Coordinates of C-alpha atoms in Angstrom, one line a residue:
S73 CA 4.5 -5.8 8.9
M74 CA 2.0 -7.1 6.6
S75 CA 1.1 -10.5 7.9
L76 CA 1.1 -13.4 5.4
R77 CA -2.5 -13.8 4.8
E78 CA -2.7 -9.8 4.0
H79 CA -0.2 -10.7 1.3
A80 CA -2.0 -13.6 0.3
L81 CA -5.1 -11.5 -0.3
S82 CA -3.5 -8.6 -2.1
L83 CA -1.7 -11.1 -4.8
F84 CA -5.3 -12.3 -5.3
R85 CA -6.8 -9.1 -5.3
S86 CA -4.2 -7.5 -7.8
A87 CA -4.5 -10.5 -10.1
V88 CA -7.6 -10.5 -10.1
A89 CA -7.4 -6.6 -11.5
T90 CA -5.2 -7.4 -13.6
V91 CA -7.6 -9.5 -15.8
Q92 CA -10.9 -6.9 -15.4
P93 CA -13.0 -6.3 -18.2
A94 CA -12.1 -3.0 -18.8
P95 CA -8.6 -2.6 -18.9
M96 CA -8.3 -5.7 -21.1
L97 CA -10.5 -4.2 -24.1
K98 CA -9.5 -1.2 -23.8
R99 CA -5.7 -2.6 -24.5
A100 CA -6.9 -5.1 -26.9
V101 CA -9.3 -2.3 -29.1
K102 CA -9.3 0.3 -30.5
L103 CA -11.9 2.4 -33.8
Q104 CA -9.8 4.6 -36.0
G105 CA -10.3 6.6 -38.8
D106 CA -13.8 8.4 -39.1
R107 CA -14.2 8.1 -43.5
C108 CA -14.3 4.5 -43.7
P109 CA -13.7 3.3 -39.7
Q110 CA -12.1 0.2 -39.0
L111 CA -12.1 -1.8 -36.1
L112 CA -8.6 -2.7 -34.7
V113 CA -8.5 -5.7 -32.0
K114 CA -4.8 -7.1 -31.4
G115 CA -3.1 -5.5 -34.4
Q116 CA -6.0 -6.7 -37.2
A117 CA -7.7 -4.8 -38.8
F118 CA -11.3 -4.9 -39.5
P119 CA -13.5 -2.4 -42.1
V120 CA -17.2 -1.5 -40.7
K121 CA -18.5 -1.1 -43.9
R122 CA -22.1 -1.1 -42.5
D123 CA -23.6 -1.5 -39.6
L124 CA -21.8 -2.9 -36.3
Y125 CA -24.0 -4.8 -33.9
L126 CA -22.8 -6.8 -30.5
V127 CA -23.6 -9.5 -29.0
G128 CA -22.4 -11.8 -25.8
F129 CA -22.3 -13.7 -23.0
G130 CA -20.9 -14.8 -19.6
K131 CA -20.0 -13.9 -16.1
A132 CA -17.4 -10.7 -17.4
V133 CA -20.0 -9.9 -20.1
L134 CA -21.3 -6.7 -18.5
G135 CA -18.3 -5.0 -17.9
M136 CA -16.9 -5.7 -21.6
A137 CA -20.1 -4.3 -22.4
A138 CA -19.8 -1.4 -21.3
A139 CA -16.5 -0.6 -22.1
A140 CA -16.7 -1.6 -26.4
E141 CA -20.0 0.5 -26.4
E142 CA -17.5 3.5 -25.0
I143 CA -15.1 2.4 -28.1
L144 CA -17.4 2.0 -30.6
G145 CA -19.4 5.0 -30.0
D146 CA -22.0 5.6 -32.7
H147 CA -21.0 2.9 -35.0
L148 CA -22.9 0.4 -32.4
V149 CA -26.6 -0.3 -34.1
R150 CA -27.8 -2.8 -31.1
G151 CA -26.4 -5.4 -28.9
I152 CA -27.5 -7.8 -27.0
I153 CA -25.9 -9.4 -23.9
N154 CA -27.0 -12.2 -21.6
V155 CA -25.5 -11.8 -17.6
P156 CA -25.9 -13.5 -14.3
L157 CA -28.9 -12.7 -12.6
G158 CA -28.0 -10.1 -9.9
I159 CA -25.4 -8.8 -11.5
Q160 CA -26.4 -5.6 -12.3
E161 CA -27.2 -4.7 -8.6
S162 CA -24.6 -6.4 -7.2
L163 CA -21.9 -5.0 -9.5
Q164 CA -24.3 -1.3 -8.5
R165 CA -24.0 -1.7 -4.6
A166 CA -20.2 -2.4 -5.1
G167 CA -19.8 1.2 -6.3
M168 CA -18.3 -0.3 -9.6
Q169 CA -20.1 2.0 -12.0
E170 CA -17.4 1.3 -14.6
M171 CA -18.9 -2.2 -15.7
L172 CA -22.5 -0.9 -16.0
L173 CA -23.4 0.1 -19.4
K174 CA -24.8 3.6 -19.7
P175 CA -28.7 5.2 -18.6
H176 CA -29.1 5.2 -23.4
S177 CA -27.0 2.8 -24.0
K178 CA -28.3 0.1 -27.2
I179 CA -27.3 -2.6 -25.2
Q180 CA -30.2 -4.7 -24.1
V181 CA -29.4 -6.5 -20.8
I182 CA -30.9 -9.9 -20.2
E183 CA -30.4 -11.9 -16.9
G184 CA -30.7 -15.3 -16.4
A185 CA -28.6 -18.6 -15.6
K186 CA -29.2 -18.7 -11.3
N187 CA -26.2 -20.3 -9.4
N188 CA -25.1 -20.7 -13.3
L189 CA -27.3 -23.2 -14.5
P190 CA -29.1 -22.8 -17.7
D191 CA -33.2 -21.6 -17.0
P192 CA -36.3 -20.4 -18.9
E193 CA -34.5 -16.3 -18.7
A194 CA -31.1 -17.6 -20.3
L195 CA -33.3 -19.4 -23.1
K196 CA -35.2 -16.1 -24.0
G197 CA -32.0 -13.9 -24.5
T198 CA -30.7 -17.0 -26.7
A199 CA -33.7 -16.9 -28.8
A200 CA -32.9 -12.7 -29.1
I201 CA -29.6 -12.9 -29.8
Q202 CA -30.2 -16.0 -32.4
E203 CA -32.6 -14.1 -33.9
L204 CA -30.1 -11.1 -34.4
A205 CA -27.5 -13.1 -35.4
E206 CA -29.8 -14.3 -38.6
G207 CA -30.6 -11.2 -39.5
L208 CA -27.6 -10.0 -40.4
T209 CA -25.8 -9.4 -43.8
A210 CA -22.1 -9.6 -45.6
D211 CA -21.6 -6.3 -45.4
D212 CA -22.2 -6.3 -41.0
L213 CA -20.0 -6.5 -38.5
L214 CA -20.5 -8.9 -35.5
L215 CA -18.7 -8.3 -32.2
V216 CA -19.2 -11.4 -29.9
L217 CA -18.1 -11.1 -26.4
I218 CA -17.4 -14.1 -24.6
S219 CA -16.1 -15.2 -21.1
G220 CA -16.9 -18.3 -18.0
G221 CA -20.2 -18.8 -17.5
G222 CA -21.2 -18.4 -21.4
S223 CA -22.2 -21.8 -21.5
A224 CA -25.6 -21.6 -18.4
L225 CA -26.2 -18.1 -20.1
L226 CA -26.4 -19.3 -24.3
P227 CA -28.4 -22.5 -23.4
A228 CA -30.1 -23.6 -26.8
P229 CA -30.7 -27.3 -26.9
I230 CA -31.7 -28.8 -30.6
P231 CA -35.5 -28.9 -30.5
P232 CA -36.5 -31.9 -29.2
I233 CA -34.8 -31.5 -26.7
L234 CA -35.9 -29.1 -23.6
L235 CA -34.1 -27.2 -21.6
E236 CA -34.6 -29.7 -18.5
E237 CA -34.1 -32.8 -19.6
K238 CA -30.7 -30.9 -20.7
E239 CA -30.0 -30.0 -17.1
K240 CA -30.7 -32.9 -16.0
L241 CA -28.0 -35.1 -17.8
T242 CA -25.6 -32.0 -17.1
K243 CA -26.1 -32.3 -13.4
M244 CA -26.0 -36.2 -13.5
L245 CA -22.3 -36.4 -15.9
A246 CA -21.2 -33.7 -13.2
S247 CA -22.6 -36.1 -10.3
R248 CA -20.2 -38.6 -11.2
G249 CA -17.3 -36.7 -11.0
A250 CA -17.5 -36.0 -15.1
A251 CA -14.6 -32.9 -15.7
I252 CA -15.5 -29.5 -17.1
Q253 CA -14.1 -30.4 -20.8
E254 CA -16.1 -33.5 -21.6
L255 CA -19.2 -31.0 -19.7
N256 CA -18.8 -29.3 -22.1
V257 CA -18.8 -31.9 -25.3
V258 CA -22.4 -32.8 -24.6
R259 CA -23.9 -29.4 -24.0
K260 CA -22.0 -28.6 -27.3
T261 CA -23.8 -31.5 -28.9
L262 CA -27.4 -31.0 -27.8
S263 CA -27.0 -27.1 -28.6
L264 CA -28.1 -24.9 -31.1
L265 CA -25.3 -22.2 -30.7
K266 CA -22.5 -23.9 -29.0
G267 CA -19.9 -25.8 -31.0
G268 CA -19.3 -23.5 -33.7
G269 CA -23.3 -22.6 -34.3
L270 CA -23.7 -18.8 -33.7
A271 CA -20.8 -18.4 -36.1
R272 CA -22.7 -20.8 -38.4
L273 CA -25.8 -18.7 -37.9
A274 CA -24.3 -15.2 -38.2
Y275 CA -22.7 -16.1 -42.0
P276 CA -22.5 -13.9 -44.5
A277 CA -21.6 -11.4 -41.6
R278 CA -17.9 -11.0 -40.6
V279 CA -17.8 -12.0 -36.9
V280 CA -15.1 -11.2 -34.6
S281 CA -14.9 -12.6 -31.1
L282 CA -13.1 -11.5 -28.1
I283 CA -13.0 -13.8 -25.4
L284 CA -12.1 -14.1 -21.6
S285 CA -10.9 -17.5 -21.3
D286 CA -12.2 -19.2 -18.1
V287 CA -10.7 -22.9 -19.5
I288 CA -7.7 -25.2 -19.0
G289 CA -5.3 -24.3 -22.1
D290 CA -7.6 -21.3 -23.1
A291 CA -9.1 -24.5 -26.8
L292 CA -11.4 -21.9 -28.1
D293 CA -13.9 -24.7 -28.4
I294 CA -14.0 -25.1 -25.2
I295 CA -14.4 -21.3 -23.7
A296 CA -18.4 -20.6 -23.1
S297 CA -18.4 -24.4 -25.4
G298 CA -17.3 -22.3 -28.6
P299 CA -20.2 -20.7 -30.5
T300 CA -17.6 -19.1 -32.7
A301 CA -15.4 -22.0 -33.2
A302 CA -15.6 -24.9 -34.7
S303 CA -15.8 -27.6 -32.6
S304 CA -13.1 -30.6 -32.5
H305 CA -15.6 -32.9 -31.1
S306 CA -18.0 -35.4 -32.7
V307 CA -21.0 -37.5 -32.1
Q308 CA -18.8 -40.5 -31.3
D309 CA -17.3 -38.5 -28.5
C310 CA -20.3 -37.3 -26.6
L311 CA -21.6 -41.0 -26.7
R312 CA -18.1 -41.8 -25.5
I313 CA -18.6 -39.8 -22.7
L314 CA -21.9 -41.1 -22.0
A315 CA -21.1 -44.5 -21.5
K316 CA -18.1 -43.8 -19.7
Y317 CA -20.2 -42.9 -16.9
N318 CA -23.3 -45.2 -17.5
L319 CA -25.5 -43.3 -19.1
L320 CA -26.2 -44.6 -22.3
H321 CA -29.3 -46.8 -21.2
N322 CA -31.1 -43.7 -19.4
L323 CA -31.5 -41.0 -21.9
P324 CA -34.7 -38.8 -22.3
K325 CA -36.3 -39.7 -26.2
S326 CA -35.8 -36.4 -27.1
V327 CA -32.1 -36.9 -26.7
E328 CA -31.7 -40.2 -28.4
T329 CA -33.4 -38.9 -31.4
V330 CA -30.9 -35.8 -31.5
L331 CA -27.6 -37.7 -31.0
S332 CA -28.8 -40.3 -34.1
C333 CA -29.5 -37.3 -36.6
S334 CA -26.4 -35.7 -35.4
P335 CA -23.2 -35.8 -38.6
T336 CA -20.7 -37.6 -37.1
K337 CA -17.7 -35.7 -38.4
P338 CA -16.9 -32.4 -36.9
T339 CA -17.9 -29.2 -39.7
A340 CA -15.1 -27.9 -41.5
P341 CA -12.5 -25.8 -40.4
E342 CA -13.2 -23.6 -44.1
D343 CA -17.1 -22.7 -43.2
Y344 CA -15.2 -20.1 -40.4
S345 CA -13.3 -18.4 -42.8
H346 CA -15.7 -15.3 -41.7
V347 CA -14.4 -15.8 -38.5
C348 CA -12.0 -14.1 -35.7
N349 CA -11.5 -15.8 -32.7
I350 CA -9.2 -13.8 -29.7
I351 CA -7.9 -14.2 -26.5
I352 CA -8.1 -10.8 -24.9
G353 CA -7.7 -12.4 -21.2
S354 CA -6.8 -15.5 -19.3
N355 CA -5.2 -17.2 -16.1
T356 CA -1.7 -16.6 -17.4
L357 CA -1.9 -13.1 -17.3
A358 CA -3.4 -13.0 -14.2
L359 CA -1.0 -15.0 -12.6
D360 CA 1.8 -13.3 -14.2
E361 CA 0.3 -10.6 -12.1
A362 CA 0.4 -11.7 -8.8
K363 CA 4.3 -13.1 -9.5
R364 CA 4.9 -9.4 -9.9
Q365 CA 3.7 -8.6 -7.0
A366 CA 4.6 -10.9 -5.1
E367 CA 8.2 -10.2 -6.0
G368 CA 7.6 -5.6 -5.3
L369 CA 7.0 -7.4 -1.7
G370 CA 10.6 -9.4 -1.3
Y371 CA 9.1 -12.9 -2.3
A372 CA 11.0 -15.6 -4.3
A373 CA 8.0 -16.6 -6.5
L374 CA 7.2 -19.2 -8.2
I375 CA 4.1 -20.5 -11.3
L376 CA 3.3 -24.1 -11.1
S377 CA 0.6 -24.4 -13.4
T378 CA -2.2 -22.4 -15.2
A379 CA -3.6 -25.0 -16.0
I380 CA -4.3 -27.8 -12.0
C381 CA -6.7 -30.0 -12.1
G382 CA -7.9 -33.4 -10.9
E383 CA -9.7 -33.9 -8.0
V384 CA -8.8 -31.3 -4.7
G385 CA -8.0 -34.3 -2.6
H386 CA -5.1 -35.3 -4.9
I387 CA -4.2 -31.4 -5.2
A388 CA -4.4 -31.3 -1.7
T389 CA -2.0 -33.7 -1.4
L390 CA 0.5 -32.2 -4.0
Y391 CA 0.4 -28.2 -2.0
C392 CA 1.0 -30.4 0.9
Q393 CA 4.0 -31.9 -0.9
L394 CA 5.2 -28.7 -1.7
I395 CA 5.3 -26.9 1.1
R396 CA 6.9 -29.3 3.4
L397 CA 9.5 -29.7 0.4
V398 CA 10.2 -25.7 1.0
C399 CA 9.8 -26.1 5.0
L400 CA 12.5 -28.5 4.9
S401 CA 15.0 -26.3 2.8
F402 CA 14.2 -24.2 4.7
A403 CA 15.7 -25.9 7.9
G404 CA 18.4 -26.9 5.6
L405 CA 17.4 -30.1 5.1
G406 CA 16.8 -29.6 1.5
E407 CA 19.9 -32.6 1.4
G408 CA 18.6 -35.7 2.7
P409 CA 16.9 -38.9 3.3
L410 CA 13.6 -36.7 4.3
S411 CA 13.4 -34.2 1.2
D412 CA 14.7 -37.1 -0.8
E413 CA 11.1 -39.1 0.1
V414 CA 8.8 -35.7 -0.3
R415 CA 11.0 -34.9 -3.6
G416 CA 10.1 -38.8 -4.7
N417 CA 6.2 -38.8 -3.4
L418 CA 5.6 -35.5 -5.6
L419 CA 7.4 -36.3 -8.7
Q420 CA 5.4 -40.3 -8.7
L421 CA 1.7 -38.0 -8.1
A422 CA 2.5 -35.3 -10.6
A423 CA 2.7 -38.3 -13.1
E424 CA -0.4 -39.6 -12.2
L425 CA -2.3 -36.5 -12.4
E426 CA -1.4 -35.4 -15.9
I427 CA -1.1 -31.8 -15.1
P428 CA -1.0 -30.0 -18.7
G429 CA 2.4 -27.6 -18.0
L430 CA 3.6 -28.8 -15.2
N431 CA 7.0 -30.0 -15.7
L432 CA 7.9 -31.0 -11.8
A433 CA 11.6 -31.7 -12.2
E434 CA 12.1 -28.5 -13.4
F435 CA 10.3 -27.0 -10.9
L436 CA 11.8 -28.7 -8.1
Q437 CA 14.9 -27.6 -9.8
A438 CA 14.4 -24.4 -9.2
L439 CA 12.2 -25.0 -5.7
Q440 CA 16.4 -25.7 -4.5
G441 CA 17.9 -23.2 -5.5
L442 CA 16.0 -21.0 -3.5
G443 CA 17.2 -20.2 0.4
P444 CA 15.4 -19.4 3.8
E445 CA 16.4 -15.7 3.5
R446 CA 14.1 -14.9 1.7
P447 CA 10.2 -16.0 2.2
V448 CA 9.0 -18.2 -0.7
C449 CA 5.3 -17.4 -3.2
L450 CA 4.1 -20.8 -4.6
L451 CA 1.2 -19.8 -7.8
A452 CA -0.5 -21.7 -9.6
G453 CA -4.2 -21.6 -11.4
G454 CA -6.5 -23.9 -13.0
E455 CA -9.9 -25.4 -11.8
T456 CA -10.4 -28.7 -9.9
T457 CA -13.0 -31.0 -9.6
V458 CA -15.0 -32.4 -6.7
Q459 CA -16.6 -36.1 -6.3
L460 CA -19.6 -35.3 -4.3
Q461 CA -20.4 -37.7 -1.6
G462 CA -22.2 -35.6 0.6
T463 CA -24.9 -32.8 1.1
G464 CA -23.1 -30.1 2.6
K465 CA -22.4 -26.5 0.9
G466 CA -19.5 -25.5 -0.1
G467 CA -17.3 -24.9 -3.4
R468 CA -14.0 -26.7 -4.7
N469 CA -11.1 -23.8 -3.5
Q470 CA -13.4 -24.4 -0.1
E471 CA -12.8 -28.1 0.3
L472 CA -9.1 -27.4 -1.0
A473 CA -8.2 -24.9 1.6
L474 CA -9.8 -27.4 4.0
R475 CA -8.2 -30.5 2.5
V476 CA -4.9 -28.5 2.8
G477 CA -5.3 -28.0 6.2
L478 CA -5.8 -31.0 6.6
G479 CA -3.2 -32.1 5.4
L480 CA -1.0 -29.7 7.1
H481 CA -2.1 -31.1 10.3
R482 CA -1.6 -34.6 9.4
A483 CA 2.0 -33.7 8.2
Q484 CA 3.1 -32.2 11.3
A485 CA 1.8 -34.3 13.6
T486 CA 3.5 -36.9 12.3
E487 CA 6.6 -35.6 12.4
G488 CA 6.2 -35.2 15.9
S489 CA 6.4 -32.4 18.3
S490 CA 8.7 -30.0 16.5
P491 CA 9.2 -30.9 12.5
P492 CA 11.9 -30.3 11.3
G493 CA 12.0 -27.5 9.2
R494 CA 9.1 -25.4 11.5
C495 CA 7.9 -22.3 9.3
E496 CA 5.0 -19.9 9.0
I497 CA 2.5 -20.9 6.5
I498 CA -0.4 -19.4 4.4
F499 CA -2.6 -21.0 1.7
L500 CA -5.3 -19.3 -0.4
S501 CA -7.8 -21.5 -3.1
G502 CA -10.4 -18.4 -4.5
G503 CA -12.6 -18.3 -7.7
T504 CA -11.2 -14.3 -10.0
D505 CA -15.1 -14.2 -10.0
G506 CA -16.4 -14.3 -7.2
Q507 CA -18.0 -16.7 -6.1
D508 CA -17.1 -20.9 -5.1
G509 CA -19.7 -23.5 -5.7
P510 CA -23.2 -21.9 -4.4
T511 CA -21.7 -19.9 -2.1
E512 CA -21.1 -16.0 -2.0
A513 CA -17.2 -16.9 -0.8
A514 CA -14.9 -16.8 -3.4
G515 CA -12.7 -19.3 -1.3
A516 CA -10.9 -20.1 2.1
F517 CA -7.2 -19.5 3.3
C518 CA -5.7 -21.7 5.7
S519 CA -2.3 -22.7 7.6
P520 CA -1.2 -25.6 9.3
E521 CA -2.8 -24.3 13.3
L522 CA -6.8 -24.8 11.4
V523 CA -7.4 -28.5 12.4
D524 CA -6.6 -28.1 16.0
E525 CA -7.8 -24.5 16.4
A526 CA -11.0 -25.8 15.0
L527 CA -11.5 -29.2 17.7
Q528 CA -11.0 -26.3 20.3
E529 CA -14.2 -24.3 19.3
G530 CA -15.9 -28.1 18.9
L531 CA -15.3 -27.7 15.2
D532 CA -13.6 -31.5 13.6
A533 CA -12.7 -30.8 10.0
E534 CA -12.7 -34.2 9.2
A535 CA -16.0 -34.5 9.3
F536 CA -17.1 -31.3 7.2
L537 CA -15.3 -32.4 4.7
S538 CA -16.9 -36.0 4.5
N539 CA -20.0 -34.7 3.9
N540 CA -19.1 -31.8 1.7
D541 CA -19.3 -29.3 3.8
S542 CA -16.5 -27.0 3.7
Y543 CA -18.6 -23.8 3.2
T544 CA -20.5 -24.7 7.0
F545 CA -16.8 -25.5 8.5
F546 CA -15.2 -21.7 7.7
S547 CA -18.5 -19.7 8.6
Q548 CA -18.3 -21.1 12.0
F549 CA -14.9 -21.7 12.1
Q550 CA -13.9 -18.0 13.6
G551 CA -16.7 -16.4 12.9
G552 CA -16.0 -16.7 9.0
R553 CA -12.3 -14.9 9.1
H554 CA -10.9 -17.6 7.0
L555 CA -13.3 -17.4 4.4
L556 CA -12.4 -15.2 1.2
M557 CA -15.1 -12.5 0.6
T558 CA -14.6 -10.7 -2.5
G559 CA -18.6 -10.3 -4.2
L560 CA -18.9 -11.1 -7.4
T561 CA -15.8 -9.0 -9.5
G562 CA -17.2 -8.8 -12.9
T563 CA -14.3 -10.6 -14.5
N564 CA -13.2 -14.9 -14.8
V565 CA -10.1 -16.8 -15.5
M566 CA -10.9 -20.0 -13.8
D567 CA -8.6 -20.3 -10.0
I568 CA -5.7 -19.0 -8.4
Q569 CA -4.2 -20.1 -5.6
A570 CA -0.9 -18.8 -3.5
I571 CA 0.7 -20.7 -0.9
L572 CA 3.1 -18.3 1.0
I573 CA 6.0 -19.7 3.3
R574 CA 8.9 -18.0 5.4
A575 CA 10.8 -19.2 7.8

């Protein structure tokens, strides 16, 4: 039979496949009628009166643009997209031709944002997008393709702020543990095109945005910092965040200037009546597909949450306790002092983490109904954060996998030589974009045996973790066999975790 590891990998791949740009776009968008053509998006009709233009930015936008051009045909007059550096070559090498534009495409591709950070190339592409948007008339239709990674690919700081000043500020915030939502609020406040700026520039043209969500809760004004959505944040929110991380007193002069001149209230929603924002893919869609596949493989499958967020250490603890609970119930110890203790820990942890949409009590109820006759698959999605302590190399998924491995190892050690409910366990955490931090891995696998096996090779998991060096650990351990390597996937809906357990 297939190993748990092979199952986990196949679930991850099927989840990613279901949010591939082309199938998603083709499900959502149609062009109908020759005389008076209409663009149909998820059942809504937009008349194509004159010219149809396209702009886009994000990790999944190249594939989205290729599919869009196929659908729009000759109606498309011109397009500009900003995509990650090297993505065309990567997709070419991976044989993913369907994600590349045809030779005589009307869409210009600009690659930038190396390592997902804004750079002069991304700035150049942004200027071209800005110019196109400003030249539109009331009879034009602008199709905007947006996916995760769009923030870094649409940098246009409000003058006099320089790109490097904005960058430095973002880095300082990130290194102090600011959540992605907080980073985006600051970025938006200091940007020309984010926070609805692009939509305002394109007025009076009709704007239709097709969005692949990579944020928790799919909030329109947060995805790629919401270039076509009314911002729900004001300058006050930005100042509050800067104060929270003690950054108010060492801001560049230019940032102070912009903050002091910014309007204090968010723009009124009626200013966006010419815009329609439509989400065509998300983490939820990917997890639903993984669940379907898991059930097909004979697992009892449950989705924990599509909004897992918080510090990796806490999330690892949550997963380890859930795994212990399943193993105890497999051993017939689902009722009893040990299970009660684990359940109590879990409920307390969930209350502290405040994960949106996580109803743990309900989830535990569903878990209780599962007997050992069927293997169990627990799925979750979202985006964790790492507080950097060391100088190592890694990403949040690899660090999470290593922390879960360590947690399972400790749980076994405290329960003595033959812990109750010994079962086979595999944990996988991966980024759906195929990249985890500054590494070429998408994430990693772990099992309870990982720490002991690594020690036999002279690798101390704890030492690597204290230096945030999970990538080096996994690269050296068993020849990198526990790294999840997918290459760039051409899509991005945050991270996916899968826990597979069998008695």
